[in-house]
Coordinates of C-alpha atoms in Angstrom, one line a residue:
X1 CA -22.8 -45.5 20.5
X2 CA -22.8 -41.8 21.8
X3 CA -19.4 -43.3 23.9
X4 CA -18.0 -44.0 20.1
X5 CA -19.1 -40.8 18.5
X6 CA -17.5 -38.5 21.6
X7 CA -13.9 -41.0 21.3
X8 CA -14.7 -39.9 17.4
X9 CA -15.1 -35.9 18.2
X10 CA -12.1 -36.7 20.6
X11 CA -9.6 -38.0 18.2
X12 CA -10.3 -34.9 15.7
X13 CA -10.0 -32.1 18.1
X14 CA -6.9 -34.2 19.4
X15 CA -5.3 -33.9 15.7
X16 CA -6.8 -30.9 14.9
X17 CA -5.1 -29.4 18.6
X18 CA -1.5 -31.2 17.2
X19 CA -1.6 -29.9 14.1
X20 CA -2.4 -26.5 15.1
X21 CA 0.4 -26.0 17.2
X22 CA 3.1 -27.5 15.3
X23 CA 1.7 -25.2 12.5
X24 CA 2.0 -22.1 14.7
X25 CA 5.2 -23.1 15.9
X26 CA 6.6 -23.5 12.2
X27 CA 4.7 -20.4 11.2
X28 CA 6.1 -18.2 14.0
X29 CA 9.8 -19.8 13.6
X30 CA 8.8 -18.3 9.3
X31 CA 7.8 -15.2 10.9
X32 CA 10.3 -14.0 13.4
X33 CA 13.5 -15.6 11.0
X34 CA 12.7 -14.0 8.0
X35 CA 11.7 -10.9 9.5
X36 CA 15.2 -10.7 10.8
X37 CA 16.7 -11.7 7.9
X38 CA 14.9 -8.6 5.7
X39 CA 16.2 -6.3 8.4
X40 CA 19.7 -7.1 8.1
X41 CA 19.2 -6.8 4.2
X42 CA 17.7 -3.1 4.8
X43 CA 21.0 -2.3 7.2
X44 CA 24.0 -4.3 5.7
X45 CA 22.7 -4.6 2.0
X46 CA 20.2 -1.8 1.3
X47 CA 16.5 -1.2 0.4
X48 CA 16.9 -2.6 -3.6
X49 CA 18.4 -5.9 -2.6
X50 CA 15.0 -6.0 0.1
X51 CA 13.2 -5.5 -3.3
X52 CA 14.8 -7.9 -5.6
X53 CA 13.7 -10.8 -2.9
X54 CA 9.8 -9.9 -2.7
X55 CA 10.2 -10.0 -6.7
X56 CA 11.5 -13.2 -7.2
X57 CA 9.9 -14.6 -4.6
X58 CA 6.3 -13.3 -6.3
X59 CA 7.5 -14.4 -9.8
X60 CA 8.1 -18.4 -8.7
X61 CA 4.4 -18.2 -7.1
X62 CA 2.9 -17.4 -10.4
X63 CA 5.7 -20.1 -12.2
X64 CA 4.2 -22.6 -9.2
X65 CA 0.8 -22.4 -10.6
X66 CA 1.6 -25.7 -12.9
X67 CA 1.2 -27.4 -9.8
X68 CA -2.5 -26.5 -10.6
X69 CA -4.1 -27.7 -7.3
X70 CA -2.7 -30.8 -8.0
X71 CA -2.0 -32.3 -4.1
X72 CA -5.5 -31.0 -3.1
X73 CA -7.4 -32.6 -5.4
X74 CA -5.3 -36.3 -4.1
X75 CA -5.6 -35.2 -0.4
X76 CA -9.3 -35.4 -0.5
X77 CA -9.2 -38.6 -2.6
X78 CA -7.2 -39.6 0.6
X79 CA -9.8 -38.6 2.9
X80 CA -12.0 -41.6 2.5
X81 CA -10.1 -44.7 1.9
X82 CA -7.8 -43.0 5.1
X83 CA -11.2 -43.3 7.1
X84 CA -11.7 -46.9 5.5
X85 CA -8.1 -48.2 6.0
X86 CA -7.9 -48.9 2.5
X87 CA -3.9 -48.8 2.0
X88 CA -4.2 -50.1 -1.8
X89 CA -6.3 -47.2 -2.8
X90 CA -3.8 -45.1 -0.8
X91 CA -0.8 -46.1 -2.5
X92 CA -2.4 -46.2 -6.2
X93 CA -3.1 -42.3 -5.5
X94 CA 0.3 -41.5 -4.5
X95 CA 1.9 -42.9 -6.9
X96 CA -0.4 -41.0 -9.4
X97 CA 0.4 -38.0 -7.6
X98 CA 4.1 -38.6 -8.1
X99 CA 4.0 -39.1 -11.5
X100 CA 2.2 -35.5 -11.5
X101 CA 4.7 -34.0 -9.2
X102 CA 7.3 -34.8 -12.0
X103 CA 5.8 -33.3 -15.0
X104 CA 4.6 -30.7 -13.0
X105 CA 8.4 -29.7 -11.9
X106 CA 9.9 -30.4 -15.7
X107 CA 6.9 -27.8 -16.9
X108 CA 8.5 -25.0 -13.8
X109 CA 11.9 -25.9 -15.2
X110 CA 10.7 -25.4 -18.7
X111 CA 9.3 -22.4 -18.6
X112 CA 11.2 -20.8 -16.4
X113 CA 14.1 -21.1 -18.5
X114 CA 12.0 -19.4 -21.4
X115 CA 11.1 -16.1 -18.9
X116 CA 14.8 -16.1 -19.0
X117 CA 15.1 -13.2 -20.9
X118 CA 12.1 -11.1 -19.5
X119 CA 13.6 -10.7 -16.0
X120 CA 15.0 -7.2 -16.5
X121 CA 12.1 -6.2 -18.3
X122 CA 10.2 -6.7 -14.8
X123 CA 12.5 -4.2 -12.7
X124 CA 11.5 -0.4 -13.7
X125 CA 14.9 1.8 -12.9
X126 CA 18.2 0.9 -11.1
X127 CA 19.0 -2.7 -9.2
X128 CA 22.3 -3.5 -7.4
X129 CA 25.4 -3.1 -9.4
X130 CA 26.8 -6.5 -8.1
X131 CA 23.9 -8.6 -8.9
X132 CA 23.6 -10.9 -11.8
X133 CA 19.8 -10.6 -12.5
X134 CA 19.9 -14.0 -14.4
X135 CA 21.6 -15.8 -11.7
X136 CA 19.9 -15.0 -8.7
X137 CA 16.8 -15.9 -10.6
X138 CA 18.4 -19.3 -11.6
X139 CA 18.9 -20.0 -7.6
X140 CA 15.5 -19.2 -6.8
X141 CA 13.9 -21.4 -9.5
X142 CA 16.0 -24.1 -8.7
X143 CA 14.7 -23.6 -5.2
X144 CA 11.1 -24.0 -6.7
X145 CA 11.9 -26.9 -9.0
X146 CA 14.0 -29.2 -6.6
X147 CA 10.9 -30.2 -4.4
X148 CA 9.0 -31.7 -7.5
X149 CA 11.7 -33.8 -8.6
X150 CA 12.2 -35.2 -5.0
X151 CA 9.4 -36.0 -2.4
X152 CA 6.9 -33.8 -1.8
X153 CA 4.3 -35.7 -2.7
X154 CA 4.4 -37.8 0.9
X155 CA 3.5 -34.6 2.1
X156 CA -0.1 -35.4 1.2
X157 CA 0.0 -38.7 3.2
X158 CA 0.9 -36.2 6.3
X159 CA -1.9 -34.0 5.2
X160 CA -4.5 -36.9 4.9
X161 CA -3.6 -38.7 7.8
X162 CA -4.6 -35.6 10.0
X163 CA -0.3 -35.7 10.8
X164 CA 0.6 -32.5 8.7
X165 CA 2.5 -31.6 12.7
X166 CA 5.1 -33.9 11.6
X167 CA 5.8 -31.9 8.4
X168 CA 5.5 -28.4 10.2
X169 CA 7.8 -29.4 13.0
X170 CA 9.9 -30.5 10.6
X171 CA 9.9 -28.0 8.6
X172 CA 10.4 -25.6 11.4
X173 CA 13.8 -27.4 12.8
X174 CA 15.6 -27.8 9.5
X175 CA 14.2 -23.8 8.8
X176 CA 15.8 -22.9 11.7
X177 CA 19.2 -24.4 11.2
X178 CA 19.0 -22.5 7.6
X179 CA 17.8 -19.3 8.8
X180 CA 20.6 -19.1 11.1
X181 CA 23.2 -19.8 8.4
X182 CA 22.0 -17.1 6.2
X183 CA 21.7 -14.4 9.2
X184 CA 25.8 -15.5 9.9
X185 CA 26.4 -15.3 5.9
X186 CA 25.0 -12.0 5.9
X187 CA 26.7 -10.2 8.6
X188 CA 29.5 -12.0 8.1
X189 CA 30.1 -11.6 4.2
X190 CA 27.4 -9.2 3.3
X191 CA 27.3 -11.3 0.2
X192 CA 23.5 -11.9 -1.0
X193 CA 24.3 -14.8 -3.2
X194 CA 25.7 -16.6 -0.7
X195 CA 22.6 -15.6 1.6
X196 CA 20.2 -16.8 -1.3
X197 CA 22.4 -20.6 -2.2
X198 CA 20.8 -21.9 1.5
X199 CA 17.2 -21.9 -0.1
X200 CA 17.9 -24.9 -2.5
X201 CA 20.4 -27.1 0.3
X202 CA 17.4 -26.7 3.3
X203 CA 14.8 -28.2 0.3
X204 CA 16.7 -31.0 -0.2
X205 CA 17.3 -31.3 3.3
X206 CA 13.5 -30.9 4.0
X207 CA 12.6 -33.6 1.1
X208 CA 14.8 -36.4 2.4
X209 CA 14.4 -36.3 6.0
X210 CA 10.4 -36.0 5.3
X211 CA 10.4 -39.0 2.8
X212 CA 12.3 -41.2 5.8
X213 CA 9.8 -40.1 8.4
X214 CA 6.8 -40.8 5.8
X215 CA 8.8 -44.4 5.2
X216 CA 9.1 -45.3 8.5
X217 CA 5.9 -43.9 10.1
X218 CA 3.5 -45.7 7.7
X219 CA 5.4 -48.6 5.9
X220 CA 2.2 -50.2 4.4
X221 CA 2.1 -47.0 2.2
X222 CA 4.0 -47.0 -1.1
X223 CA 4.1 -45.9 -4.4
X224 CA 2.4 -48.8 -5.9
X225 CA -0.6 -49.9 -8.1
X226 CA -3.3 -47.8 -10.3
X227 CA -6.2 -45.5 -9.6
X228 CA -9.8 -46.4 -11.6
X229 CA -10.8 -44.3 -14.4
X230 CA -13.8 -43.3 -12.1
X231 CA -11.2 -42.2 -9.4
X232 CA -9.1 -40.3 -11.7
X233 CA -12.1 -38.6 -13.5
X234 CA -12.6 -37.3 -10.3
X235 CA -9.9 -35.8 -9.9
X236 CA -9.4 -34.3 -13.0
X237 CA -12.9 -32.7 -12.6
X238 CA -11.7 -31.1 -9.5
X239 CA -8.5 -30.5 -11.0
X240 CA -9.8 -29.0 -14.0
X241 CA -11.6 -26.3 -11.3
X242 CA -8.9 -25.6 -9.5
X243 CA -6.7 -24.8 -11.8
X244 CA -9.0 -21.3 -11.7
X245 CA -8.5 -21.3 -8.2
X246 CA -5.1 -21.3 -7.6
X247 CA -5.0 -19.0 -10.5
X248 CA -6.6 -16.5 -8.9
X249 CA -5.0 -16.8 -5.6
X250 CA -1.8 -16.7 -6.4
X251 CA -2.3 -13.5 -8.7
X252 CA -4.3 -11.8 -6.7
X253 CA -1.0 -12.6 -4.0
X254 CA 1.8 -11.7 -6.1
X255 CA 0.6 -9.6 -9.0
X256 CA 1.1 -6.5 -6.8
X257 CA 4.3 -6.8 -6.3
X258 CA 5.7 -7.0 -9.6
X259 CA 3.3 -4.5 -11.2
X260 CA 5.1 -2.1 -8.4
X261 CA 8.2 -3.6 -9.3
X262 CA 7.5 -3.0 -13.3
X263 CA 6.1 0.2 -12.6
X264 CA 7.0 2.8 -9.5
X265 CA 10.6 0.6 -8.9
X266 CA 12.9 -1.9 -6.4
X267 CA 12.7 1.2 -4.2
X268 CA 8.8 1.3 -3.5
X269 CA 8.8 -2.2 -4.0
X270 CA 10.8 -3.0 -0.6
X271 CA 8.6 0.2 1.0
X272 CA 5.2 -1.8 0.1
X273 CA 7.1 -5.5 0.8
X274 CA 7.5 -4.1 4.5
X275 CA 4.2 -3.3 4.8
X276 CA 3.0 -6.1 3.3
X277 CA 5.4 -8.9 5.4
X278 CA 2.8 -7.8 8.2
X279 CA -0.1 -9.1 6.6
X280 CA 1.3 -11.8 5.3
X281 CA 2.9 -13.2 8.5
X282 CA -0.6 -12.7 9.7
X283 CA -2.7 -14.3 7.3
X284 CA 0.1 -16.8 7.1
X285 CA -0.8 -17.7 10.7
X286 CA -4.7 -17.7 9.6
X287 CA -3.7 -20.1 6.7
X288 CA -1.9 -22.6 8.6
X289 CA -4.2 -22.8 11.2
X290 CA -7.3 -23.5 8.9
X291 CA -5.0 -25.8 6.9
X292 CA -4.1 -27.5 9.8
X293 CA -8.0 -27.9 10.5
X294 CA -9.4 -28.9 6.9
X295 CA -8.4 -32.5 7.1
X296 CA -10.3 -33.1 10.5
X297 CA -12.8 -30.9 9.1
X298 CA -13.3 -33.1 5.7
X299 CA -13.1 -36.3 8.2
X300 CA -16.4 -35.0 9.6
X301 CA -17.8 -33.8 6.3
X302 CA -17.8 -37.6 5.8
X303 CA -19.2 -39.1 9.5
X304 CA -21.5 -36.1 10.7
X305 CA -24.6 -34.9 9.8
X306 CA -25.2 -31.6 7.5
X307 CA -27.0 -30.0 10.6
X308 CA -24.0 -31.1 12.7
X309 CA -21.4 -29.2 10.4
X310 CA -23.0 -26.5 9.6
X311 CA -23.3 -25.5 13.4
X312 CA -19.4 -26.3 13.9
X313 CA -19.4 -24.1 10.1
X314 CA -21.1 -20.6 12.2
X315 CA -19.3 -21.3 15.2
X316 CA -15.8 -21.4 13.5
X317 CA -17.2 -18.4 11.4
X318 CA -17.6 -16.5 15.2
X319 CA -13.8 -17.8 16.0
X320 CA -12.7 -16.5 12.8
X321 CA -13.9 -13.0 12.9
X322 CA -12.9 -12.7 16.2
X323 CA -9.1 -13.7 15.8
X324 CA -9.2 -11.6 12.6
X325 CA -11.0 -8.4 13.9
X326 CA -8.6 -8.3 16.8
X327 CA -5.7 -8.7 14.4
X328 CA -7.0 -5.9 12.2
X329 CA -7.7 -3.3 15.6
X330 CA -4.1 -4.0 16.5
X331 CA -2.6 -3.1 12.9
X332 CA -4.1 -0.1 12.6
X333 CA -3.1 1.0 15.9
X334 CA 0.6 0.3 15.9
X335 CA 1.5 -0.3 12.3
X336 CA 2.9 2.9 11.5
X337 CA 4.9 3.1 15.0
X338 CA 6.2 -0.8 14.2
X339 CA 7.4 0.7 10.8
X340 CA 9.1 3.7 12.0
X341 CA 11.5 1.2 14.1
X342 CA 11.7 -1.0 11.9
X343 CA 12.7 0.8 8.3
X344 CA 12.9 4.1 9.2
X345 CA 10.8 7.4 8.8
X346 CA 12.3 7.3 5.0
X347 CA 10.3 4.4 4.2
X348 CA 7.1 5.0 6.0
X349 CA 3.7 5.2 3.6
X350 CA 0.9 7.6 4.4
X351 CA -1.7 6.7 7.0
X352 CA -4.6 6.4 4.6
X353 CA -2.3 3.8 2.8
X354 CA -2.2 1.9 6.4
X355 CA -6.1 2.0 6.5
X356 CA -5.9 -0.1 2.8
X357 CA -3.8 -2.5 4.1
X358 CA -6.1 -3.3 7.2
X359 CA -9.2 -3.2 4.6
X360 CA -7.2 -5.3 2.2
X361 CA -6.4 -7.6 5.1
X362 CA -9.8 -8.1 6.6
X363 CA -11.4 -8.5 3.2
X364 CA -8.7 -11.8 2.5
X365 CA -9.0 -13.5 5.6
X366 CA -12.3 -13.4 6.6
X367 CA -13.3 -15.5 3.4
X368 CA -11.4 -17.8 5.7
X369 CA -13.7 -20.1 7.2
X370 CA -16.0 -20.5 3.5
X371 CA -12.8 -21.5 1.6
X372 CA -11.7 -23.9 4.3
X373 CA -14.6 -25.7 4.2
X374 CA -14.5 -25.8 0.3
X375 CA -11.4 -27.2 0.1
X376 CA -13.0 -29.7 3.0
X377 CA -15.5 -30.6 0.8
X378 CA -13.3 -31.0 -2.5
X379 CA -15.9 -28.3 -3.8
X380 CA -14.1 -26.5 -6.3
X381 CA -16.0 -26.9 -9.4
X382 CA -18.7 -25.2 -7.5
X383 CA -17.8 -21.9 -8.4
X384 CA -15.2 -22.6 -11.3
X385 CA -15.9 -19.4 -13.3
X386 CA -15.5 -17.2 -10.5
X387 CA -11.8 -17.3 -10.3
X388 CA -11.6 -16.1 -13.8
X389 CA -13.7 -13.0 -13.5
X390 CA -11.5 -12.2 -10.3
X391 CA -8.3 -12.9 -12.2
X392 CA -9.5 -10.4 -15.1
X393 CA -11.1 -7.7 -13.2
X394 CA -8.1 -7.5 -11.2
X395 CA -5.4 -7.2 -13.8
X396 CA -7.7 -4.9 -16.2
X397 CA -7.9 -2.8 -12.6
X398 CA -4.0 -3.4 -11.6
X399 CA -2.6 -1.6 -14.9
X400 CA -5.2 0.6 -15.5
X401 CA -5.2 2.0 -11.9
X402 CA -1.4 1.9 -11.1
X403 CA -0.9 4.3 -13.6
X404 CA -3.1 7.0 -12.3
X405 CA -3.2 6.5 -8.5
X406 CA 0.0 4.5 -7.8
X407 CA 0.1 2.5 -5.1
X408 CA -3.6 3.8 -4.0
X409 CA -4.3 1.6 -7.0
X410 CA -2.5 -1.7 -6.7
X411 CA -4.3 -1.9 -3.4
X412 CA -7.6 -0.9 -4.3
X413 CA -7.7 -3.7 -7.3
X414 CA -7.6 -6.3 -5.0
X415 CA -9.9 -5.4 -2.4
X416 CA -12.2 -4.7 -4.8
X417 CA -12.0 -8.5 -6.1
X418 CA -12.2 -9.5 -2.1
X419 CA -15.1 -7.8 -1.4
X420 CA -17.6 -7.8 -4.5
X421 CA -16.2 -11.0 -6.4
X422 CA -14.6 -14.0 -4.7
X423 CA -16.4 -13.1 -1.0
X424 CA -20.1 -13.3 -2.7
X425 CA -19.5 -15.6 -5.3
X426 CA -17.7 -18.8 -2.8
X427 CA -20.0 -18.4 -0.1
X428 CA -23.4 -19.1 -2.8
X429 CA -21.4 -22.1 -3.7
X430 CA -20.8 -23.6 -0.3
X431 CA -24.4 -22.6 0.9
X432 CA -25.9 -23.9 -2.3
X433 CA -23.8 -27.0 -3.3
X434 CA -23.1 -28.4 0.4
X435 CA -25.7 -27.0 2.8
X436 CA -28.5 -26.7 0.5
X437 CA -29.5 -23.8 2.5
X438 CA -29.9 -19.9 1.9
X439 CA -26.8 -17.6 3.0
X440 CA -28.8 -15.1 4.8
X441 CA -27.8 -16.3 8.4
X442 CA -24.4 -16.2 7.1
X443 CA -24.4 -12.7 6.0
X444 CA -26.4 -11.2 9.0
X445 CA -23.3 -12.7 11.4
X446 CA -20.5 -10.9 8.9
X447 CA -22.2 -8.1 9.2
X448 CA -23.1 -7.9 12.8
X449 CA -19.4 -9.1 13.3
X450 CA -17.7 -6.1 10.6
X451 CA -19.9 -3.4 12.5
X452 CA -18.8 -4.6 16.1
X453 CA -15.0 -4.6 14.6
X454 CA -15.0 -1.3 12.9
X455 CA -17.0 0.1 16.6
X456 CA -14.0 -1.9 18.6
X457 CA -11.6 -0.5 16.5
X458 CA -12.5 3.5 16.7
X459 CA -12.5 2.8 20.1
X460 CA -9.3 1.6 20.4
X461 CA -7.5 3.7 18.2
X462 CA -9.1 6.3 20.0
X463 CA -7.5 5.0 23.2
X464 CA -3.8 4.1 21.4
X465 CA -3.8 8.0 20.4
X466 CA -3.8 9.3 23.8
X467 CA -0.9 7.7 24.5
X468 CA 2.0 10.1 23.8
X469 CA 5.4 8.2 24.3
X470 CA 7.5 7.4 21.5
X471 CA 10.0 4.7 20.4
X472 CA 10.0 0.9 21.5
X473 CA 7.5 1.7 24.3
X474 CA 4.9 3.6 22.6
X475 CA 5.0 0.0 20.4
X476 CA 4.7 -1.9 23.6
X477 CA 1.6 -0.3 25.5
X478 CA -0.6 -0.1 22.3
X479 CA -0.1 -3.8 22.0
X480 CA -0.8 -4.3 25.8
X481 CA -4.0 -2.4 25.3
X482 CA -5.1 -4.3 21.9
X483 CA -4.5 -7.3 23.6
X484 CA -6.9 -6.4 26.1
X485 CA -9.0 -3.0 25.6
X486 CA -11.2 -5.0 22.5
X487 CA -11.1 -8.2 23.4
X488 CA -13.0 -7.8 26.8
X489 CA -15.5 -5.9 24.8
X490 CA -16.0 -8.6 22.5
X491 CA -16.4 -11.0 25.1
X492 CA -19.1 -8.6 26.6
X493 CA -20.8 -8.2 23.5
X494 CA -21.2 -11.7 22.1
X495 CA -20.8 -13.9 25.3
X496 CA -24.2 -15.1 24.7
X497 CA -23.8 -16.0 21.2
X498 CA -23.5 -19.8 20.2
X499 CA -20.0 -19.6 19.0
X500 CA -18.8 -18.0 22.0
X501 CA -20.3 -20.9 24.0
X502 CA -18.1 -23.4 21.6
X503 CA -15.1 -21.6 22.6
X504 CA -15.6 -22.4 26.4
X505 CA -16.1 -25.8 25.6
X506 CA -13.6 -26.5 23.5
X507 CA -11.0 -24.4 25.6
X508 CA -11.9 -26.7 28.8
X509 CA -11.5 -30.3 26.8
X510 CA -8.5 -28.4 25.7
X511 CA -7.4 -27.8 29.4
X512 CA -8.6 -30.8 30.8
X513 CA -6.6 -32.9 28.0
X514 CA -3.6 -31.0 29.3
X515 CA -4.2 -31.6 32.6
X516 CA -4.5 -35.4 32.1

């Protein structure tokens, strides 16, 4: 028996190892590429066209939230006939999910097509002279629709299959190919619609080669038969919740940028998107990464005990803390320096404004490790109302403060719903709901971990200033010494904690794996 359990424990880390890594791969490739790309757009095209991309780009996210939460609500119904080999069950749910994806893409299409008109209306002062506002915006909706109307949906059988690697590396190689296309369209023609028209040919790209992989990889699973009224009042229920959910993440993602768009300008909306590319590469690689574990996560949601999970639950709360109170020592300490390279003095913010981002940062991602288990557990409903409150509180905040302090403001809105809403709020629901315990232990590890950041990071800023070298290199020692300088005190200072213990274990069947 314990022989079976450990191939069990095995064949999880084994995916959730896979998937990981093809996630960080296809994250990194997202990172590196586009940052690139915006840089040539500063250079060739200027600092408005840099603006009218983070724009667009937020205003599909809000149009995207039709898709409701849709996929996750039919990934977890995966989840147990997957573990049950249940292929009939399997294939009723996806075709119910394509029959979702459809309506949900004709609802984009619709009313997009009705914001038509509002598009100017979202841009306070000048954009380019040779850009068609109306037309760009058509490109990048099409870019948004086109995936609903062809087959993403076999992404969730990917997703529930503990496989999503497939779809990151191939994600990642067709990406690629595109990314390097628009980087010779730019400097080449300097023209930004032809730049933009690659979006829309890599999706379709992206939906066909996936939907031949899916195909051939798992031919038993089709589009066929129909999910029980019990089944799909299920998901409707969990549906119904998230629809709050993704509400409020998605505003609370891309609000900012177009209340700085309608308000202070393109201008200060590239100045803040540079700033803010940084924290989203980062928690970009946080979200992939948890993403990546949530499936092999909810498969032992299912086979473990309670007790078992919530001990992998505080030790992944350890890893999480770490990885984030690292990345938020090294932001402070070179994030101004990286910008000054990068854009240029002309578009550097204040320091106290770099101190908001690394709040604003820590605040999002270290809810990490509560919401992946959440969306593990299918627990949505849990906490329904909370997304609602967040939602309000931070647009009442957004336009009432961006008037007054700016960009200060913007910023402070959403920390504020970080910190004293969704944080809270979530973790009562998980601890409640799931573990049927109090969140006490929970809260004395945050703040034991927060205080040991915030000590690691005065300390290490502390050591970054002394260095007094400019340029490139300046860039290149901090890092060295943020790679190192915290990281061997954190070891020092929690070596003898549980989750620290995990690490070494999990890092030698990691090793050992390897080396077989």
């Amino acid at each position: 028996m314990k022989r079976v359990i450990t191939r069990m424990n095995d064949g999880r880390l084994k995916n959730s190892v896979r998937n990981v890594l093809g996630a960080l791969i296809n994250k990194a490739t997202a990172i590196v590429f586009p940052f690139v790309i915006r840089t040539i757009i500063l250079y060739y095209l200027g600092t408005e066209y840099a603006g009218l991309s983070s724009l667009f780009t937020s205003v599909l996210q809000i149009l995207s939230l039709s898709e409701l939460g849709i996929g996750s609500a039919i990934v977890f119904s995966m989840y147990k006939p997957v573990a049950e080999g249940n292929n009939a069950e399997i294939n009723a749910l996806l075709k119910l999910y394509r029959k979702f994806y459809y309506i949900i893409g004709v609802t984009i299409l619709f009313v997009g097509i009705i914001l038509i008109p509002m598009i100017p209306r979202l841009i306070n002062g000048t954009y380019p002279n040779d850009i068609n506002l109306y037309a760009l915006y058509l490109i990048y909706l099409s870019n948004t629709v086109l995936s609903y109307f062809l087959f993403a949906y076999k992404t969730s059988i990917l997703n529930a299959f503990q496989r999503s690697d497939i779809e990151s590396n191939l994600t990642t190689l067709i990406n690629t190919g595109m990314y390097i296309f628009q980087i010779i369209t730019l400097i080449a023609f300097r023209n930004y619609y032809l730049y933009i028209i690659w979006l829309p040919i890599a999706t379709i790209v992206i939906n066909i080669v996936r939907s031949r992989i899916v195909n051939k990889q798992y031919p038993a699973i089709r589009c066929d038969g129909e999910v029980s009224q019990e089944v799909k009042h299920d998901i409707f229920k969990r549906v119904g919740a998230l629809i709050g959910h993704q509400l409020s993440g998605t505003v609370n993602c891309s609000l900012d940028n177009i209340v700085v768009s309608a308000f202070l300008g393109l201008k200060v909306v590239a100045q803040y998107g540079n700033y803010y590319y940084v924290v989203s590469a980062l928690s970009g690689v946080m979200q992939v990464t948890f993403n990546a574990l949530t499936a092999s996560i909810g498969n032992s949601l299912i086979k473990e005990s309670k007790e078992k999970n919530l001990s992998d639950f505080y030790d992944l709360q350890y890893i999480n803390s770490w990885i984030v109170g690292w990345m938020c020592i090294t932001m402070l300490c070179i994030y101004q320096d990286f910008m000054k390279l990068w854009a240029g003095v002309k578009l550097l913010f204040t320091f106290d404004i770099v101190v908001l981002f690394v709040i604003y940062f820590y605040s999002w991602q270290i809810r990490r490790t509560v919401l992946t288990y959440k969306n593990a557990c299918g627990m949505w409903w849990a906490d329904k109302v909370k997304p609602y409150v967040s939602v309000i509180t931070n647009l009442v905040l957004n336009f009432s403060l961006v008037q007054v302090c700016g960009i200060y403001g913007v910023m402070l809105s959403t920390i504020v719903c970080y910190i004293f809403i969704e944080a809270p709020w979530e973790t009562h629901a998980l601890f409640k709901e799931y573990f049927k315990q109090r969140t006490s232990k929970y809260w004395k590890n945050e703040l034991m971990y927060t205080l040991l950041t915030i000590i690691l990071m005065v300390m290490t800023f502390g050591v970054c200033e002394c260095i007094k070298i400019n340029g490139i290199m300046s860039v290149f020692v901090k890092c060295l010494i943020c790679v190192i300088f915290p990281n061997i005190l954190w070891i020092i200072c929690t070596f003898k904690l549980n989750g620290f213990k995990r690490v070494q274990i999990v890092v030698k069947r990691i090793v050992k794996r390897g080396n077989n």
